[in-house]
Coordinates of C-alpha atoms in Angstrom, one line a residue:
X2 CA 68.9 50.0 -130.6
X3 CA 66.4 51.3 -128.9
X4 CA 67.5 51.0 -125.6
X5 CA 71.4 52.3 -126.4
X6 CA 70.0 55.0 -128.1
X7 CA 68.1 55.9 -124.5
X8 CA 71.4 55.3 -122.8
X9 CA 73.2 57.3 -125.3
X10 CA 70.7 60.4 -124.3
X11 CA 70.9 59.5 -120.8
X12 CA 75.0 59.8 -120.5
X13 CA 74.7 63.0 -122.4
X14 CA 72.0 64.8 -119.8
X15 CA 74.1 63.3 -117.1
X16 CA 77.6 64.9 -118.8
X17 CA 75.6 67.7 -119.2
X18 CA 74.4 68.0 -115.8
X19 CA 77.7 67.7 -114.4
X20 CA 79.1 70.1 -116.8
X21 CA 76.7 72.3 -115.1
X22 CA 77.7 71.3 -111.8
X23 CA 81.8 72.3 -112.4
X24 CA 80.6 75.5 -113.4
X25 CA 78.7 76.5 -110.8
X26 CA 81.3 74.8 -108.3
X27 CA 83.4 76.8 -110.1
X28 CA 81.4 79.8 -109.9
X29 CA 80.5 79.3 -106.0
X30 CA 84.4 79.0 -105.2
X31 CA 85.5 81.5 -107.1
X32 CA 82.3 83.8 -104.8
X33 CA 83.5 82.4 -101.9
X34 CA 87.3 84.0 -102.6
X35 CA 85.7 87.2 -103.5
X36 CA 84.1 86.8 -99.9
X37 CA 87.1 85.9 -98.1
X38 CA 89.2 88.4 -100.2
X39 CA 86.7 91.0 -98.9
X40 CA 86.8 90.1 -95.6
X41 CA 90.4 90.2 -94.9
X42 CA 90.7 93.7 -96.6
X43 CA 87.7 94.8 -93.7
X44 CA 89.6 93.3 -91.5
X45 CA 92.6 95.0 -92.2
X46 CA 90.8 98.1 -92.1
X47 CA 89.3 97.8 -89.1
X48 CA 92.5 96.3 -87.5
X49 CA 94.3 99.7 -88.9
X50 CA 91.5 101.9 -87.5
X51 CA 91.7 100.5 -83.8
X52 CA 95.3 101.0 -84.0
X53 CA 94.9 104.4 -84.2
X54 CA 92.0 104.7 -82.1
X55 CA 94.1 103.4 -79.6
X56 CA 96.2 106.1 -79.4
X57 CA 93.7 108.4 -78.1
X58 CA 93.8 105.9 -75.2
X59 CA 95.5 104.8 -72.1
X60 CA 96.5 100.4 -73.2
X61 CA 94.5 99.6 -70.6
X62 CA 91.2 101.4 -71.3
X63 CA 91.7 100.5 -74.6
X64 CA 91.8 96.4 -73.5
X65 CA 88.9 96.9 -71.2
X66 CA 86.8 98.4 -73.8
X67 CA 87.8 95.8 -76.5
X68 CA 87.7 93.1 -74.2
X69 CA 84.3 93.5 -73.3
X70 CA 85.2 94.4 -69.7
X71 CA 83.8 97.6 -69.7
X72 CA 80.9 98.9 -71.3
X73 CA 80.9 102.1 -73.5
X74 CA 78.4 104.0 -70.9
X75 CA 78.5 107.5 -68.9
X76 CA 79.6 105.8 -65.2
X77 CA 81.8 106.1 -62.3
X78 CA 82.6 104.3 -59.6
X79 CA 84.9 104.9 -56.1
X80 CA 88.7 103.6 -56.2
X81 CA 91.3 104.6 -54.3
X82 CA 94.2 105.2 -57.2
X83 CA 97.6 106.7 -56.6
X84 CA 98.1 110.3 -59.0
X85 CA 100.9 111.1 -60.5
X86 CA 101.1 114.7 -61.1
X87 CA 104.1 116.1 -63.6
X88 CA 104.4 119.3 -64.9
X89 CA 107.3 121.6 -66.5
X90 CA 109.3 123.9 -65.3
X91 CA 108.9 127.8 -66.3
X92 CA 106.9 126.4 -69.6
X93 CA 105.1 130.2 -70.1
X94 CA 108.8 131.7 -69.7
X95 CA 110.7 129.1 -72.3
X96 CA 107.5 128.9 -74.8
X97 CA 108.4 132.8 -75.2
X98 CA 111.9 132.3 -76.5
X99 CA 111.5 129.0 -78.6
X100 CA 109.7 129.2 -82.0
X101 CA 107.0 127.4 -82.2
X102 CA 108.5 124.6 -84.1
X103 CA 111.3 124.0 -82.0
X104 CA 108.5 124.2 -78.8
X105 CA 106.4 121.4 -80.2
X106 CA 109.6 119.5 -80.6
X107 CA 110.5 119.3 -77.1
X108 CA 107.7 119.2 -76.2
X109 CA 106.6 116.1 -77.8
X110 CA 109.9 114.4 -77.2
X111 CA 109.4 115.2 -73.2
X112 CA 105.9 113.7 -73.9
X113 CA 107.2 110.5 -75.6
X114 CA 109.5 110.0 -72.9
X115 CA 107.3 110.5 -69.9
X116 CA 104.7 108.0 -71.1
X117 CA 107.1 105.4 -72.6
X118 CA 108.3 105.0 -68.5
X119 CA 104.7 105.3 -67.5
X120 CA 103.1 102.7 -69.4
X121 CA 106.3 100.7 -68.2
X122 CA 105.2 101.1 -64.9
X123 CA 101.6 99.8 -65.7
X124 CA 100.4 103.4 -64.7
X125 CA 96.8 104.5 -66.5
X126 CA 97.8 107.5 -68.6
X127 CA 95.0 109.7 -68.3
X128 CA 95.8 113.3 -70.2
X129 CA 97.5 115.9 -71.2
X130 CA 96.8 119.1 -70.0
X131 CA 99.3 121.2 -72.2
X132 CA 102.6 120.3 -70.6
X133 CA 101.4 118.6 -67.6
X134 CA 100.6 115.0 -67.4
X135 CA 98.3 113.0 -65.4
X136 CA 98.1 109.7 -64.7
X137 CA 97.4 107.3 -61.9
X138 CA 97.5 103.5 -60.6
X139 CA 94.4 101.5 -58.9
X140 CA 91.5 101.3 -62.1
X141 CA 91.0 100.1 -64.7
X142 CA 93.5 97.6 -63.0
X143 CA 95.4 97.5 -59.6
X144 CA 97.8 95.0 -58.2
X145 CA 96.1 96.5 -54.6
X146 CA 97.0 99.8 -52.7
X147 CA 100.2 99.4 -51.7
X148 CA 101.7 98.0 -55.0
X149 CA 99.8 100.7 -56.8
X150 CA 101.6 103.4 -54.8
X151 CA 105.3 101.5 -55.0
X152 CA 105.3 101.8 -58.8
X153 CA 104.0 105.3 -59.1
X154 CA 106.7 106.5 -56.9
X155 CA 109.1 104.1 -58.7
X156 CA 108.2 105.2 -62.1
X157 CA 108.4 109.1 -60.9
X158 CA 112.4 108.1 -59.8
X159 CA 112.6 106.4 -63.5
X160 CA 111.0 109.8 -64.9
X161 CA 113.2 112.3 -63.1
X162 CA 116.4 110.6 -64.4
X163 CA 115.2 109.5 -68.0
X164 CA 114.6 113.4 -68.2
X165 CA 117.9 114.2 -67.0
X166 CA 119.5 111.6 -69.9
X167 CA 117.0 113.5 -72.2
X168 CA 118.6 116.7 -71.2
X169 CA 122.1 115.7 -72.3
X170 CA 120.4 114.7 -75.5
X171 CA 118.9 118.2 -75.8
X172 CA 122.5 119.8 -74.8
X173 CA 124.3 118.0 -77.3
X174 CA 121.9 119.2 -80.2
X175 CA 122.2 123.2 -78.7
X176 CA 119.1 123.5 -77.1
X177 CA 119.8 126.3 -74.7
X178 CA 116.6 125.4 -72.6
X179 CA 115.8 122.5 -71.9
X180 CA 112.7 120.8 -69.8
X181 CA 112.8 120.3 -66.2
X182 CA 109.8 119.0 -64.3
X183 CA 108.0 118.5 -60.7
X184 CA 106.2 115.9 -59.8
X185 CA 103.6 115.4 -57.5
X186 CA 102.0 112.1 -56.1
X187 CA 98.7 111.5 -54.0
X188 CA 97.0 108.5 -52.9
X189 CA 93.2 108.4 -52.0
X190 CA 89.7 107.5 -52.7
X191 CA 88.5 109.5 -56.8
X192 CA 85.7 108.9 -58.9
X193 CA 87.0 107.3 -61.9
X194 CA 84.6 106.3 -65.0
X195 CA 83.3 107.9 -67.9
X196 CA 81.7 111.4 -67.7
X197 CA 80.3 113.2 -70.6
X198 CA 77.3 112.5 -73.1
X199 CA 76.0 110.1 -74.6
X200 CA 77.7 111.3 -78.0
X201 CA 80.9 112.0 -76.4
X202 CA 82.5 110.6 -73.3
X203 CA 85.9 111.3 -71.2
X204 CA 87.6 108.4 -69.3
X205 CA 88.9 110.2 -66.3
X206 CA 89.0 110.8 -62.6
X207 CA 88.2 113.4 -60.4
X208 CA 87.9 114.7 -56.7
X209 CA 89.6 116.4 -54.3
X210 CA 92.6 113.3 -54.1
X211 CA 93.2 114.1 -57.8
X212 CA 93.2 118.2 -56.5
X213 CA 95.6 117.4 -53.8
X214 CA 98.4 115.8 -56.2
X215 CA 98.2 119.1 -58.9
X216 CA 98.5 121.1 -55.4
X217 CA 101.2 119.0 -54.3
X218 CA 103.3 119.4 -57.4
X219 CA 103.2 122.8 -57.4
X220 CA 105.2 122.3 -54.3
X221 CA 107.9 120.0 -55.2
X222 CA 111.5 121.4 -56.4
X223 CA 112.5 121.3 -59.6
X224 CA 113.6 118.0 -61.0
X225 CA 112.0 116.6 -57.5
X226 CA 109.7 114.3 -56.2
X227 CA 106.9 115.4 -53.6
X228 CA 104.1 113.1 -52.2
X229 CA 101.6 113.2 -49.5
X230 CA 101.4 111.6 -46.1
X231 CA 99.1 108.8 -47.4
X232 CA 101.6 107.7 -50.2
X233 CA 104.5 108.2 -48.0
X234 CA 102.6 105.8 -45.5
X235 CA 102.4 103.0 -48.1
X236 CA 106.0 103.2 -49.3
X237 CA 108.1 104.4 -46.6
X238 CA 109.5 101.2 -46.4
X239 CA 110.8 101.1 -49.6
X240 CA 112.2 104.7 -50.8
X241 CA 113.7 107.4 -48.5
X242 CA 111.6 110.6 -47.9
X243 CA 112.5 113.2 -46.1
X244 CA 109.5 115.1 -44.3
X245 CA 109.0 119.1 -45.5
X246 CA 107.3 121.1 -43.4
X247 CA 103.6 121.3 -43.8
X248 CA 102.2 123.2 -46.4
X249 CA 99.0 125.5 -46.3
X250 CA 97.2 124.7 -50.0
X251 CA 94.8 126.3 -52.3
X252 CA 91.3 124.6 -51.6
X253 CA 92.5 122.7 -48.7
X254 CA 91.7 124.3 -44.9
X255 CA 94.0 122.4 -43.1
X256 CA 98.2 122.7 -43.5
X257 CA 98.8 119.1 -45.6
X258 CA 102.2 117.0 -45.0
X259 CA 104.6 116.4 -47.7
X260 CA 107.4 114.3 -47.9
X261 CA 110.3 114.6 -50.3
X262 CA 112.0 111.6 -51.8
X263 CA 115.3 110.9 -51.8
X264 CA 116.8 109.9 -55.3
X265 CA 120.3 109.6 -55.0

């Protein structure tokens, strides 16, 4: 009797112990879900919140940064990158007659559809100065100096006539002034990196290359094309230029050669 009684005690400790067990095998699972539940909401958040960081940059900065390629630092290094220079037309003259709302419109539709064909083309958006945008081809990625300069001039064809469909668009809803651009393009040696301070940094390039193409833009006709004798050396054999006379420029000494392109 002894014995069973023993037993008896022992089966009950043992229930007891596993009853114990459940519970905190429960209790652990039902943590661990919590965790995971907690987890996937910060991921979510911080999924959302690079999303929209990445809208303050170019898609391939943005990569290289998350990537791990390049580090978050205050340097620049030498690349020879193709620039592509755009600017409106008369934009002091029409921003006078448009209200403000109407401005922004158009001008964030001209905006939209610039960079939607740029980022097409694989170019490296850089900015926005106002109405003007700059972007180029050779860093953080380049498929090499002369495929760089063959898709900046073939995304600066695409441009001109998207704009001219965007146009239509514009007539058809009244607007009595609509954007035109000129476009510039350069090809030569920048510094390209991150300038700024430690707090705050800029991913751009500079140098007198990056000078020449906003020169050479101011240049071009309207709804035209203009690029310097260094592009026009690594594309001739793909698009037809036709060869302006040489231009004196603001900040350059010497008259510089510019070559129209041909669109059709």
């Amino acid at each position: 009797m002894a014995q069973s009684s023993d037993m008896s005690e022992s089966l009950a400790r043992l229930e007891a112990e596993l009853e114990d067990s459940k519970t905190m095998c429960t209790a652990l699972l039902e943590h661990s879900a919590a965790i995971e539940e907690e987890l996937d909401r910060k991921n979510l958040e911080l999924r959302q919140l690079s999303e929209k960081l990445s809208l303050y940059l170019a898609p391939q900065v943005y990569d290289a940064i998350f990537s791990g390629e390049r580090d978050v630092t205050i340097q620049a290094m030498r690349r020879k990158l193709t620039i592509f220079f755009a600017d409106v037309v008369g934009f002091s003259e029409i921003a006078e007659v448009l209200e403000p709302e109407d401005l922004s419109r158009l001008l964030n539709e001209y905006l939209t559809e610039v960079t939607a064909i740029a980022e097409r083309h694989g170019a490296t958006v850089n900015k926005y100065i106002g109405d003007a945008v700059v972007a180029f081809f050779g860093d953080p990625q380049t498929a090499g100096e002369r495929e760089d300069a063959l898709r900046c001039v073939g995304m600066a064809i695409d441009i001109q006539r998207g704009l001219s469909e965007l146009r239509r668009t514009w007539e058809q809803r009244g607007i009595e002034h609509p954007f035109h651009c000129r476009i510039g393009i350069n090809t030569g040696y920048c510094t390209v990196g991150n300038f700024g301070s430690a707090r705050r940094m800029d991913y751009t390039a500079i140098g007198r290359e990056m000078n020449l193409a906003a020169r050479i833009q101011s240049m071009a006709e309207t709804d035209g094309i203009l690029m310097s004798h260094a592009t026009r050396a690594l594309v001739q054999d793909s698009f037809q230029v036709e060869e302006r006379e040489p231009a004196r420029l603001k900040g350059f000494q010497r008259p510089v050669r510019l070559y129209r392109v041909v669109m059709g």
